[in-house]
Coordinates of C-alpha atoms and ligand atoms in Angstrom, one line a residue:
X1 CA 77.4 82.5 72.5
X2 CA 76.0 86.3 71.9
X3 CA 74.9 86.4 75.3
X4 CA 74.0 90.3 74.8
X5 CA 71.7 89.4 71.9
X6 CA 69.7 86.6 74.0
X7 CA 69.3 88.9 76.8
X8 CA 67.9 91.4 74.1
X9 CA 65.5 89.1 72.6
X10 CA 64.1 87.6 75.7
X11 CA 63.6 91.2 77.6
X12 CA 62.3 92.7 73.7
X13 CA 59.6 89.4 73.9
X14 CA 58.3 90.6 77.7
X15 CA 58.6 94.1 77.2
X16 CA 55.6 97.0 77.8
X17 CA 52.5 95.3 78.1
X18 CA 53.0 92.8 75.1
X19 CA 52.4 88.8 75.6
X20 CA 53.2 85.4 72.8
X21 CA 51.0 83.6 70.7
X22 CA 51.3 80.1 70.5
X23 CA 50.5 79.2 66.7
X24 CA 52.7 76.2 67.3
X25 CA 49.6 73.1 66.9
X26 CA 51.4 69.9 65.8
X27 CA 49.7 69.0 62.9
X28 CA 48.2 66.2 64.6
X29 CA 46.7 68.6 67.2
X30 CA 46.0 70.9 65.2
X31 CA 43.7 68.4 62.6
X32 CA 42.1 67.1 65.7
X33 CA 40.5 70.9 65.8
X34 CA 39.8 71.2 62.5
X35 CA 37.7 67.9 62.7
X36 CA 35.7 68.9 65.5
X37 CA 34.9 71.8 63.8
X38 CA 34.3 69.9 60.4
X39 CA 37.2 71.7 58.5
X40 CA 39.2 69.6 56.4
X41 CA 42.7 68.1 57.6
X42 CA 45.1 69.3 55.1
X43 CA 48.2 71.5 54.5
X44 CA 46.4 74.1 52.7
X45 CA 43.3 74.6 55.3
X46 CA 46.0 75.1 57.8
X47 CA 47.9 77.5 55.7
X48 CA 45.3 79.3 55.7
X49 CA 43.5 79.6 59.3
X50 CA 47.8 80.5 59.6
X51 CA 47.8 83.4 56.8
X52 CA 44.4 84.4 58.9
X53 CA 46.2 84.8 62.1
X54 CA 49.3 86.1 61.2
X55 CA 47.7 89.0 58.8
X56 CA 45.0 89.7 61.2
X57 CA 45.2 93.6 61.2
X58 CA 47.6 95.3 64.3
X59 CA 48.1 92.0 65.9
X60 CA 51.1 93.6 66.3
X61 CA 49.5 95.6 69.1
X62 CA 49.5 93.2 71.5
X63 CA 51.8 90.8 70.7
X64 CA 55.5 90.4 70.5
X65 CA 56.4 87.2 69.5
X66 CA 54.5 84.1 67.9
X67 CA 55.5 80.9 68.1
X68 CA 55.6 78.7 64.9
X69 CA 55.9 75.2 63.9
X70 CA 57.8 73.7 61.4
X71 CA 55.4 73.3 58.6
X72 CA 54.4 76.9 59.3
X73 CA 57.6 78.5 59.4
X74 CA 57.9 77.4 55.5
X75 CA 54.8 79.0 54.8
X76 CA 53.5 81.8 52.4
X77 CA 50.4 84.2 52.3
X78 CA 48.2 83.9 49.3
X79 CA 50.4 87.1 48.0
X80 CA 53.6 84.9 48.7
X81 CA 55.3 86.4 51.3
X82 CA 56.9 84.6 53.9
X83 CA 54.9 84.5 57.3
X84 CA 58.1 84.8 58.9
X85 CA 58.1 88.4 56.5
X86 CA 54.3 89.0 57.3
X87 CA 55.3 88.8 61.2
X88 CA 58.6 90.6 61.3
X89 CA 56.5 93.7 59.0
X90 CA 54.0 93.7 61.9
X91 CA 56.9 94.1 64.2
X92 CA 56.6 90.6 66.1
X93 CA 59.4 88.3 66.7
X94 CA 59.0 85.3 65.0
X95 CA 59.8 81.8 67.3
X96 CA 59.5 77.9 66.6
X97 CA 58.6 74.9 68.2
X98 CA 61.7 72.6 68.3
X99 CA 60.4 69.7 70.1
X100 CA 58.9 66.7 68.0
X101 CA 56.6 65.7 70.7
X102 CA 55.7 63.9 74.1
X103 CA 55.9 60.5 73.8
X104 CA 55.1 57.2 76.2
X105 CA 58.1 56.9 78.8
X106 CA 59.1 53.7 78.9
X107 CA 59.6 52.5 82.4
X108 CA 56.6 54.7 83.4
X109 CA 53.0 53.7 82.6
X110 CA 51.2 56.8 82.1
X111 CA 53.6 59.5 81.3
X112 CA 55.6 61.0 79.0
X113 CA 58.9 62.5 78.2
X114 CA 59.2 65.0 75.3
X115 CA 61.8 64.1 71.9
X116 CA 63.6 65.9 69.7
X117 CA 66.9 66.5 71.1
X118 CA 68.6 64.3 68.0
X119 CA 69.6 66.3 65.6
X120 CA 68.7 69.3 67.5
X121 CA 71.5 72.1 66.1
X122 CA 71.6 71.4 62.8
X123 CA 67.5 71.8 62.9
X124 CA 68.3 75.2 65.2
X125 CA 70.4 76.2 62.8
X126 CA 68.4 76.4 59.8
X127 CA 65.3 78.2 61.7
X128 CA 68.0 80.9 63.0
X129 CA 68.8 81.1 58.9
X130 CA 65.0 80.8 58.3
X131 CA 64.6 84.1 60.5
X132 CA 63.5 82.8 64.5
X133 CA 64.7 84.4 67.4
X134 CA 63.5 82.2 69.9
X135 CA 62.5 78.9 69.9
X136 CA 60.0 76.3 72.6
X137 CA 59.7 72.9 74.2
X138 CA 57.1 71.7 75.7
X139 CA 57.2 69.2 78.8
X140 CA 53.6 67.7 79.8
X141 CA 53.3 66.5 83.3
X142 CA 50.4 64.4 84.3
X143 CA 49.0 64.6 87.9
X144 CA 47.5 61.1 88.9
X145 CA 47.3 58.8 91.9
X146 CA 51.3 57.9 91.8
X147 CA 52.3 60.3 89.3
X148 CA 54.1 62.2 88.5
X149 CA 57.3 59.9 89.3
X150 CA 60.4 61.8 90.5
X151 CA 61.4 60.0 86.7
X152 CA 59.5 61.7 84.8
X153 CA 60.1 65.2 86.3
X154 CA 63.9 64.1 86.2
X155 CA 64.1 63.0 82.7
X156 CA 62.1 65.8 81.2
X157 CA 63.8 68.9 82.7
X158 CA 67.1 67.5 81.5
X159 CA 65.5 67.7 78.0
X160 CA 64.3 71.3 78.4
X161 CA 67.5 71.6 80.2
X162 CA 70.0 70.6 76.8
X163 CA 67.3 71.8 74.4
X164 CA 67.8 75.4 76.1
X165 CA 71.8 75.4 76.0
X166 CA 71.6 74.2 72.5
X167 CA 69.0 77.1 71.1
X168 CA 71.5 79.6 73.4
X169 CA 74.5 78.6 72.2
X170 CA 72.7 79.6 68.3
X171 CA 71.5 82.1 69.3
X172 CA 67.8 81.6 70.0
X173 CA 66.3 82.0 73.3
X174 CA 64.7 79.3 74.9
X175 CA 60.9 79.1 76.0
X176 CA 61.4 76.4 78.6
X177 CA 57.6 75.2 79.1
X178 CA 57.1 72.5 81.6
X179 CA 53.4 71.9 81.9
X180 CA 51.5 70.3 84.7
X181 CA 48.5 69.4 83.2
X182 CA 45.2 70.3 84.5
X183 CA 42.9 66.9 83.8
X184 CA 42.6 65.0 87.2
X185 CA 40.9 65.6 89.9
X186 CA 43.3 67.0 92.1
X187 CA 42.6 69.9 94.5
X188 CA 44.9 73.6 94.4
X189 CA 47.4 72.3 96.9
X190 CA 48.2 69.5 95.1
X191 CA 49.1 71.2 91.6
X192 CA 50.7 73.8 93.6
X193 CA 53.0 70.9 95.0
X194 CA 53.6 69.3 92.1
X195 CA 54.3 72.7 90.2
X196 CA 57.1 73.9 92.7
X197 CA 58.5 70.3 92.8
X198 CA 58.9 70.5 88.4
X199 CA 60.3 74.3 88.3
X200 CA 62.9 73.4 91.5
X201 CA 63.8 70.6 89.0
X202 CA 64.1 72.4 86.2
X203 CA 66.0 75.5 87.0
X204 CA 68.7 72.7 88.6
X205 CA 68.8 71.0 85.4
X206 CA 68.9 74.3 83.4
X207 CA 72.1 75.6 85.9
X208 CA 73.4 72.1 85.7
X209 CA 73.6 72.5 81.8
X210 CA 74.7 76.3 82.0
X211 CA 71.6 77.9 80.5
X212 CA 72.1 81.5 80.8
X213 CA 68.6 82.4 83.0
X214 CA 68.6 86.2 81.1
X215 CA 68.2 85.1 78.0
X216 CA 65.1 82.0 78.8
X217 CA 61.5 82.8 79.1
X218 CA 59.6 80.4 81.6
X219 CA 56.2 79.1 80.3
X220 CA 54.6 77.4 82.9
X221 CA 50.9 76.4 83.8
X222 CA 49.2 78.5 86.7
X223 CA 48.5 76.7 89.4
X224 CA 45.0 75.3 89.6
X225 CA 42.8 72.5 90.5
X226 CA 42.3 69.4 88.5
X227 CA 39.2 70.2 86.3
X228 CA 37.9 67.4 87.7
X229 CA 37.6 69.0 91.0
X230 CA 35.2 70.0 93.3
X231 CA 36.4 72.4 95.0
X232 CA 37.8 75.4 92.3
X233 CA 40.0 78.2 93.4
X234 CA 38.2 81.7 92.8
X235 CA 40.3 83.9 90.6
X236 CA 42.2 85.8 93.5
X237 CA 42.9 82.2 94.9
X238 CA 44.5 80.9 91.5
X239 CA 46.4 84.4 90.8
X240 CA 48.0 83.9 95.0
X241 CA 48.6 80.0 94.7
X242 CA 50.5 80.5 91.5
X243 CA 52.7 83.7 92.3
X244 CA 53.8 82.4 96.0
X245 CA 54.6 79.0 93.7
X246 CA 56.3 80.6 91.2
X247 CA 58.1 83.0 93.8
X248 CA 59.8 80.5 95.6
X249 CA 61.3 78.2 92.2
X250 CA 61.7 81.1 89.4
X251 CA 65.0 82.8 89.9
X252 CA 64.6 86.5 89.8
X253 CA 67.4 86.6 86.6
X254 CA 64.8 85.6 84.4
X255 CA 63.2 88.4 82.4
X256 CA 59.7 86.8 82.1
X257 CA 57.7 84.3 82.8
X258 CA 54.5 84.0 80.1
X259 CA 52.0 81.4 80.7
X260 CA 50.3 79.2 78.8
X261 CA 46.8 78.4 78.9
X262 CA 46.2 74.8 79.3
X263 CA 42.6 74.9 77.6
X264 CA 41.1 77.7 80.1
X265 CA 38.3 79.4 78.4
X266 CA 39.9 82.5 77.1
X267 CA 38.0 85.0 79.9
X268 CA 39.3 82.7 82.5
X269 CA 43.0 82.8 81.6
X270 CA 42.6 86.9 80.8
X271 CA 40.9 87.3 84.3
X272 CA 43.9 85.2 86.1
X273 CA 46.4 87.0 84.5
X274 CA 44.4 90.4 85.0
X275 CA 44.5 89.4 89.1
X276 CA 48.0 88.3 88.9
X277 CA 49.2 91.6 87.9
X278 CA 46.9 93.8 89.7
X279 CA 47.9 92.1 93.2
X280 CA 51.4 91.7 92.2
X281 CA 53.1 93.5 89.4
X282 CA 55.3 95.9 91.2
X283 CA 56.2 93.1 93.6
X284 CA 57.7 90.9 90.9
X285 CA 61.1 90.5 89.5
X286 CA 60.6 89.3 86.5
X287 CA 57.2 90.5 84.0
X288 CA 54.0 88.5 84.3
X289 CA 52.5 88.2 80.6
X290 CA 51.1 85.1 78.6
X291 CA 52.0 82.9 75.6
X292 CA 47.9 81.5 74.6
X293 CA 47.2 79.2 71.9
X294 CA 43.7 78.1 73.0
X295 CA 42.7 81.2 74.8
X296 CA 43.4 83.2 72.2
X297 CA 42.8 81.1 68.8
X298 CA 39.4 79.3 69.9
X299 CA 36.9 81.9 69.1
X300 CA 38.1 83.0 66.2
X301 CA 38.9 79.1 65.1
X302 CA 35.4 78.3 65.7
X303 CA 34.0 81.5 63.4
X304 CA 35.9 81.0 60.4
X305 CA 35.3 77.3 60.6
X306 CA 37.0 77.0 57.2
X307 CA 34.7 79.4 55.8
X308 CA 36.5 82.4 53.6
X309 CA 33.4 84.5 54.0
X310 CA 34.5 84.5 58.0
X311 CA 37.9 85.8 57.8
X312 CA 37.6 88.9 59.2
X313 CA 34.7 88.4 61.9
X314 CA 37.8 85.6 63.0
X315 CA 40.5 88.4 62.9
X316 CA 38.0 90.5 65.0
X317 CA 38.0 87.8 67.5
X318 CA 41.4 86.8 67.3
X319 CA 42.4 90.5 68.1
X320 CA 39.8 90.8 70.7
X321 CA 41.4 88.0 72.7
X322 CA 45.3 89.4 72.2
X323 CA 43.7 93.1 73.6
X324 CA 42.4 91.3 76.9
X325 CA 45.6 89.4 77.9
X326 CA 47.3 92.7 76.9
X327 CA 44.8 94.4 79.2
X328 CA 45.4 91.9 81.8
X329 CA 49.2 92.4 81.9
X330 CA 48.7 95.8 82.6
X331 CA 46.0 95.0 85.4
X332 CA 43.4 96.8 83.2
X333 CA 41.2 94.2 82.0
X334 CA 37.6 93.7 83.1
X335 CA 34.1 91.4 82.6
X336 CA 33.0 94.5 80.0
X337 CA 35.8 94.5 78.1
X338 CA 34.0 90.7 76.4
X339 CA 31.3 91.0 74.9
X340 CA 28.0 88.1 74.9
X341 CA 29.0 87.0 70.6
X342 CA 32.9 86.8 71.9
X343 CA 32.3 84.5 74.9
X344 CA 33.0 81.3 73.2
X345 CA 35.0 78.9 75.6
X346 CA 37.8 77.2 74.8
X347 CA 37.6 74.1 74.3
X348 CA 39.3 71.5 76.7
X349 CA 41.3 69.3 74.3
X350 CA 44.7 67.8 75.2
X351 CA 47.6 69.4 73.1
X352 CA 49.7 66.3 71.5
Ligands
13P1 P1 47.6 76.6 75.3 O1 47.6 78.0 75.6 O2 46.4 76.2 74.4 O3 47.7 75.7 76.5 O4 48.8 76.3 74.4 C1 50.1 76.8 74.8 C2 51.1 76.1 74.2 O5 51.9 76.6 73.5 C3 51.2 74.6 74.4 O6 52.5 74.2 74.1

């Protein structure tokens, strides 16, 4: 293992002010956007809302690394370079999604536990060929009366747990990202609970399976309230619930810990991040910075619509959100920075 090169990677992907972007969407997710947007469901219209993002101009700016999937990663531009090219040019890292999905855990109404660890290295291998340097897996965690089960916290963070030794021992650093989800109606206390409980458990299973912490990136959820909630924590609340969570489960060897959104409108997640480093930054051992897909793709998914005419009004927007949360990780980013035609929400709808 070229332990020297992981630690390089996952401190290059945190580094300055910089954050990820999740481009990562299943197919089946991502389709399930294009239809509520009326854009058709096919290879090519996600080739290219993909060449849109990844040429949008000086996205290099503000982010670092972007995290691919697998039909992406063999994709071209128009011109026919590689996006893999197209990203490395603009000086971001490129990263794939490794996980083939959360499926129903048997033995467990209700939840899920997240596949893919067959035939794991060989796939590794090829996308370190292919040009990644990192790589994710995503764990979803459902908070209901009687869940989760101590099962289904068990079962997946030994998956993140063997997925991260295996992209370390390749070569790739692991984004281990187990996510509480935020549908329910539980209150702040509760999804801070159930938060600590999954990262204790996963930073066992990760030392248990001798992950090397340097060279991992967490990706958590913040710690909210169920959006079904009454009671919602203001965003000084959510930024102290989710540091004092994270402070007492994250070890302090870990270089970064990059959120992801969870289907926060895109202001919300900027102004959480914003508080989180403004109250806490020079406190924290390891860099506060986020990995969006939704809070940073939804405007600029809903302008282009499909629509070639839209492209670059959709870069605009795309860029706009990456300069926020870039903003936010420096503790700089505030209510004027958005303006009224960039206000779109994002839109609430489960990640598959
Ligand atoms: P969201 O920011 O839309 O939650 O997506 C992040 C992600 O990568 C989910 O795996």
């Amino acid at each position: 293992m070229n332990s020297q090169l992981l630690i390089d990677t996952a401190r290059t992907l945190v580094c300055g002010d910089k954050g990820l972007l999740a481009m990562d969407e299943s197919n089946p997710t991502c389709n399930k956007r294009f239809a509520a947007l009326n854009i058709p469901q096919t290879v090519e219209a996600r080739r290219l809302y993909r060449e849109l993002i990844v040429t949008s101009p000086n996205l290099g700016q503000s982010i670092s690394g972007a995290i691919l999937c697998d039909e992406t990663i063999r994709q071209k531009t128009n011109d026919g370079i590689s996006f893999v090219d197209v990203l490395r040019r603009e000086g971001i890292i490129p990263g794939i999604k490794v996980d083939t999905g959360a499926k129903r855990m048997a033995g467990f109404p209700g939840e899920k536990i997240t596949e893919g660890l067959d035939g794991l290295r060989p796939r590794v291998e090829e996308y370190v060929r292919m040009g990644a340097r990192f790589a994710k897996w995503r764990a979803v965690i459902a908070i209901a009366r009687g869940m989760p089960t101590d099962g289904c916290i068990e079962a997946n963070a030994q998956a993140l747990a063997r997925y991260a030794a295996i992209c370390q021992e390749a070569g790739l650093v692991p984004i281990v990202e187990p996510e509480v989800l935020m549908s329910g109606s539980h209150d702040l206390q509760r999804c801070f609970d159930v938060t600590a409980q999954v990262l204790h458990t996963v930073f066992n299973q990760l030392h248990g399976q001798r992950v090397m912490p340097e060279g991992m990136i967490l990706k958590p959820n913040m710690v909210l309230a169920g959006t079904a909630c009454a009671v919602q924590p203001d965003v000084t609340q959510a930024a102290d619930a989710t540091i004092r969570c994270l402070l007492r489960a994250v070890p302090a060897a870990i270089p970064g810990v990059a959120f992801l959104s969870g289907g926060q409108a895109g202001e919300l997640a900027s102004g959480r991040l914003n508080a989180m480093n403004v109250r806490f930054k020079s406190k924290l051992p390891w860099a506060v910075t986020f990995s969006f897909a939704r809070a940073i793709q939804q405007p600029a998914l809903e302008i282009w619509s499909g629509h070639d005419f839209d492209v670059k009004a959709a870069q605009d927007a795309l860029i706009h959100r990456a300069r926020c949360n870039r903003a936010a990780r420096r503790g700089e980013y505030t209510a004027e920075m958005e303006s009224p035609a960039r206000s779109a929400p994002a839109m609430a709808i489960p990640v598959a």
